[in-house]
Tab-separated table of C-alpha atoms in Angstrom:
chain	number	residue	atom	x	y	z
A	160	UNK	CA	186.591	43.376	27.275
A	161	UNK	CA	187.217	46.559	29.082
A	162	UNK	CA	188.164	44.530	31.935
A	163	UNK	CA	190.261	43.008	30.425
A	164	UNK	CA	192.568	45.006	29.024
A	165	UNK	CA	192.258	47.273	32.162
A	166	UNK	CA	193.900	43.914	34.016
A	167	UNK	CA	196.442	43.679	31.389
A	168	UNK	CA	197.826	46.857	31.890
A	169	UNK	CA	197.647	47.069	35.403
A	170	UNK	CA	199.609	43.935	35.694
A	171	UNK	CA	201.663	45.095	33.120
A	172	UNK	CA	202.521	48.710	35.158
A	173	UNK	CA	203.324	47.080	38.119
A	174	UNK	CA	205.046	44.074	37.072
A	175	UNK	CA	208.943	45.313	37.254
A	176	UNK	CA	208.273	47.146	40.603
A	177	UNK	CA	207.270	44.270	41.970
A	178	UNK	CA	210.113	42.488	40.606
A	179	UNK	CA	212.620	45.393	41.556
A	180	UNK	CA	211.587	45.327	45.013
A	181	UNK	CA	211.135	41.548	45.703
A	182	UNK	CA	214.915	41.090	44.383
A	183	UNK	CA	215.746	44.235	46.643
A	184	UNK	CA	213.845	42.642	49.540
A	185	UNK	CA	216.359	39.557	48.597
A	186	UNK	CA	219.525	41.481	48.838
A	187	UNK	CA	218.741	43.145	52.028
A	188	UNK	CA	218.045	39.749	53.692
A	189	UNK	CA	220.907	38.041	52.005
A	190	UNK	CA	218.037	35.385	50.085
A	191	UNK	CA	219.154	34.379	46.826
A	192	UNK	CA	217.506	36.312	44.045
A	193	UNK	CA	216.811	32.840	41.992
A	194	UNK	CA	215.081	31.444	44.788
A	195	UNK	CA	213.049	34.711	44.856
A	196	UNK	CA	212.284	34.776	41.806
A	197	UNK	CA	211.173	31.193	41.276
A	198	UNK	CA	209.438	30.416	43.985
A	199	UNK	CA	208.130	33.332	46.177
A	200	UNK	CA	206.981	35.543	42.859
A	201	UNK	CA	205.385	32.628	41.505
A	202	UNK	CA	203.451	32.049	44.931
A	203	UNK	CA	202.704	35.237	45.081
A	204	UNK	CA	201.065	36.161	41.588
A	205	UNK	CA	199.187	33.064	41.640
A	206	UNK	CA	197.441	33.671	45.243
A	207	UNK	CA	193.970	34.629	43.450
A	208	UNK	CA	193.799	31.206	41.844
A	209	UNK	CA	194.613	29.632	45.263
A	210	UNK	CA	192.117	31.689	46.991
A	211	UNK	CA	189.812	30.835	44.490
A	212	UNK	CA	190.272	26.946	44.424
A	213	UNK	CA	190.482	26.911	48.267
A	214	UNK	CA	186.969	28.759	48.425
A	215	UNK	CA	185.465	26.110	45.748
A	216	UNK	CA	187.061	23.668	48.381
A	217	UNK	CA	185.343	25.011	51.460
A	218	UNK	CA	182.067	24.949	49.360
A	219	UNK	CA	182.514	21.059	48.746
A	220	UNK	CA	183.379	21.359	45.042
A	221	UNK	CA	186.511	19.762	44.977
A	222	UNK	CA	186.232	18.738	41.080
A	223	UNK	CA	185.771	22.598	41.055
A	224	UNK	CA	188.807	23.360	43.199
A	225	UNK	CA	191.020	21.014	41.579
A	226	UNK	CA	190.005	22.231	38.016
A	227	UNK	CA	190.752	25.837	38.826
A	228	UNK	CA	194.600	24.717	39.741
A	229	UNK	CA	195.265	22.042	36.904
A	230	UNK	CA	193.417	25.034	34.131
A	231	UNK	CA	196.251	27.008	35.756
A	232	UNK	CA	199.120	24.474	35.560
A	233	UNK	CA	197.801	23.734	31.637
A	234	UNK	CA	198.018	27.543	31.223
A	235	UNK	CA	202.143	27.612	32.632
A	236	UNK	CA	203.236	24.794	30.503
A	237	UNK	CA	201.676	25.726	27.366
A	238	UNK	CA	201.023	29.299	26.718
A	239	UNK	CA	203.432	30.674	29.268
A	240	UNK	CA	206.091	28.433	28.697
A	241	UNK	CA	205.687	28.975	24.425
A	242	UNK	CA	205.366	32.621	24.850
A	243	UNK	CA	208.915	32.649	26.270
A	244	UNK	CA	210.950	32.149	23.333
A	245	UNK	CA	208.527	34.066	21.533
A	246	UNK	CA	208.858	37.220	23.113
A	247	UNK	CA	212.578	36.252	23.531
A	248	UNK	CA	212.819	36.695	19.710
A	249	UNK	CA	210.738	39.612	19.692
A	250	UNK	CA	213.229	41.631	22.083
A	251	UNK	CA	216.238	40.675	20.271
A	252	UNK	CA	215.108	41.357	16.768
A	253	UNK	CA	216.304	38.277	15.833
A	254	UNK	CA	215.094	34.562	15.183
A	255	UNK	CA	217.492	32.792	17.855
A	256	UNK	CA	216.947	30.560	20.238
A	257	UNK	CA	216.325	31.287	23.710
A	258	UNK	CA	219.414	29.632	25.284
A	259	UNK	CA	218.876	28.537	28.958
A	260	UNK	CA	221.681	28.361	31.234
A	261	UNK	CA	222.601	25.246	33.278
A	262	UNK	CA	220.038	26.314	36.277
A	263	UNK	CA	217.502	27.151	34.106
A	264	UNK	CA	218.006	23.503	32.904
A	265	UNK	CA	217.877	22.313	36.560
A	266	UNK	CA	214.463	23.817	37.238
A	267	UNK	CA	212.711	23.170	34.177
A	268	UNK	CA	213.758	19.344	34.281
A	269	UNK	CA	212.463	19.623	38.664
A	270	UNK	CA	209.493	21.597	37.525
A	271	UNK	CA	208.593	18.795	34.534
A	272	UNK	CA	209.298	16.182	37.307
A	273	UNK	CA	207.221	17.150	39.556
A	274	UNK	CA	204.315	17.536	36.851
A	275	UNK	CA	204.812	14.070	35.924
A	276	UNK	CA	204.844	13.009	39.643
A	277	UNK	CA	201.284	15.104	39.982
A	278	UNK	CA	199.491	13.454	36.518
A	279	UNK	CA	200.304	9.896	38.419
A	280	UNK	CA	198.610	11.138	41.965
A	281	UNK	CA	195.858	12.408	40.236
A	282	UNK	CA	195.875	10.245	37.036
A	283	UNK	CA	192.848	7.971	39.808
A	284	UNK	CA	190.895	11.226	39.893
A	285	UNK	CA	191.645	11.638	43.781
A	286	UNK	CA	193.883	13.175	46.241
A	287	UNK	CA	194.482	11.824	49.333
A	288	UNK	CA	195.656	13.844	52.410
A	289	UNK	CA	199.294	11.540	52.509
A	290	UNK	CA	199.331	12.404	48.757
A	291	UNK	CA	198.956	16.063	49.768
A	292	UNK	CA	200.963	15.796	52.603
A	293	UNK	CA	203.646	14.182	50.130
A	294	UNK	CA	203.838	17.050	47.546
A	295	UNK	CA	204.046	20.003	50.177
A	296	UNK	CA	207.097	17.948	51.770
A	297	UNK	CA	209.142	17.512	49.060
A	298	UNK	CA	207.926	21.171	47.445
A	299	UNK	CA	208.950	22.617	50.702
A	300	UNK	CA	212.328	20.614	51.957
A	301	UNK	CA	213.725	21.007	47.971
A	302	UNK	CA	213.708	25.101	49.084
A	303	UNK	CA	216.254	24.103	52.254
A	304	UNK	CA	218.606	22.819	49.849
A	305	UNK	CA	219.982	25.269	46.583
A	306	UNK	CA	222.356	23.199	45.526
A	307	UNK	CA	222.488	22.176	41.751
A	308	UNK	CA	223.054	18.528	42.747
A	309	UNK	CA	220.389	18.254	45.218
A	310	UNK	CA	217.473	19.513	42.028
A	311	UNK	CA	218.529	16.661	40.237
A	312	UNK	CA	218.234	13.830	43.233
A	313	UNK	CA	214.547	15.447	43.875
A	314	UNK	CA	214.051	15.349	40.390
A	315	UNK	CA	214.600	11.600	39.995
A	316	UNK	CA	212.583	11.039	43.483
A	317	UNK	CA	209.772	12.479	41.707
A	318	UNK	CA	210.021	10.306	38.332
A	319	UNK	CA	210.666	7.581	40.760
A	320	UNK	CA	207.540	8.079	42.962
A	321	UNK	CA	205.560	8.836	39.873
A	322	UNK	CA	207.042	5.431	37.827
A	323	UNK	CA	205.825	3.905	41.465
A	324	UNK	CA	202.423	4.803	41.498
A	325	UNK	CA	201.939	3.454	37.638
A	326	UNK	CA	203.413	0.397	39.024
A	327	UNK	CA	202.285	-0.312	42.485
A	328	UNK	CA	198.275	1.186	42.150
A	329	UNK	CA	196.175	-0.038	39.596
A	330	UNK	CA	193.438	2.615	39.664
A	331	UNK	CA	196.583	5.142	39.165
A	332	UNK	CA	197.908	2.481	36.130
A	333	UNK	CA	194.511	2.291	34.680
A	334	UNK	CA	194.274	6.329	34.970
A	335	UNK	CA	197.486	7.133	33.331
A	336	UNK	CA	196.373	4.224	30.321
A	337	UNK	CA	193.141	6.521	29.943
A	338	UNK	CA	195.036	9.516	29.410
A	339	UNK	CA	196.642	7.541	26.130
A	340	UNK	CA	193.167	6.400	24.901
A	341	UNK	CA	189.952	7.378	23.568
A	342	UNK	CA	188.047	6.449	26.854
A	343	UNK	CA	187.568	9.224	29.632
A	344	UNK	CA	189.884	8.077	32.625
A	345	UNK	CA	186.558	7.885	34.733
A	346	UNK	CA	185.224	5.529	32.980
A	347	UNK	CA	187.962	3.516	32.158
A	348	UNK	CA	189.184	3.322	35.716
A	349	UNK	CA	185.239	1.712	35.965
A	350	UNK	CA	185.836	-1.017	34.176
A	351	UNK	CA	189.021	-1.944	36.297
């Protein structure tokens, strides 16, 4: 427990200098502070559980490895993501809503595509090197291009892709039908 809070507050002391200086770092190069902040901070704090998957990896553990990243991605979407209005409220002393702008919009409907486009790739319970090789290019090329416009065509590639796996693979089709039914996707992916 004492470890615990002893991380909390360590991460909690050094949380806005990191910020400051990462957005200062920005300025000084001329790099967007959004892109800063929602891409290279996230990369950044979640190194440990990259190291740590890509260790279980080199052991030959890739349930292991993978389990260690989608715990984390659970973790975002629920308890980080609900914690934001939350503490939203808190800091206002009120009971509104947390009102995104029109780029928070952007990336939270890219970031929820892209989630949907990773349950189909892995909705087999594999991941191929082209499926790898498919996420880091798109992930990577979508950073080349900061206009609005351009969030929303990757963000229909990846419901597209995604809607194309369903449709195309049948292990991926049975996968996705296990996640909607009693059965574990293992075994109901057997029976197919």
């Amino acid at each position: 427990m004492l470890f615990f809070l002893f991380s909390g507050y360590t991460i909690f002391i050094a949380a806005e200098p990191f910020a400051e200086g990462l957005l200062a770092t920005g300025r000084t190069f001329g790099i967007e502070e959004f892109i800063l902040v929602q891409w290279l901070a996230p990369l950044a704090s979640e190194s440990p559980e990259f190291i740590v998957a890509i260790l279980f990896a080199l052991k030959a553990q890739p349930g292991i490895s993978m389990g260690a990243l989608l715990s984390s991605k659970v973790n975002q979407w629920t308890l980080l993501i609900g914690m934001l209005p939350v503490v939203f409220m808190i800091s206002g002393g009120s009971m509104a809503p947390m009102v995104m702008d029109q780029r928070q919009i952007e990336e939270m409907f890219l970031t929820a595509a892209q989630s949907l486009f990773a349950v189909a790739v892995l909705a087999n319970l594999s991941f191929s090197l082209l499926e790898a090789a498919v996420i880091f290019l798109l992930f990577s090329t979508q950073l080349f291009f900061p206009d609005p416009q351009f969030r929303f065509y990757y963000s229909f590639l990846y419901i597209f892709l995604a809607i194309g796996l369903v449709v195309v693979k049948k292990d991926v089709r049975a996968g996705v039908l296990a996640l909607f039914s009693r059965g574990s996707p293992a075994g109901i992916m057997e029976k197919h």
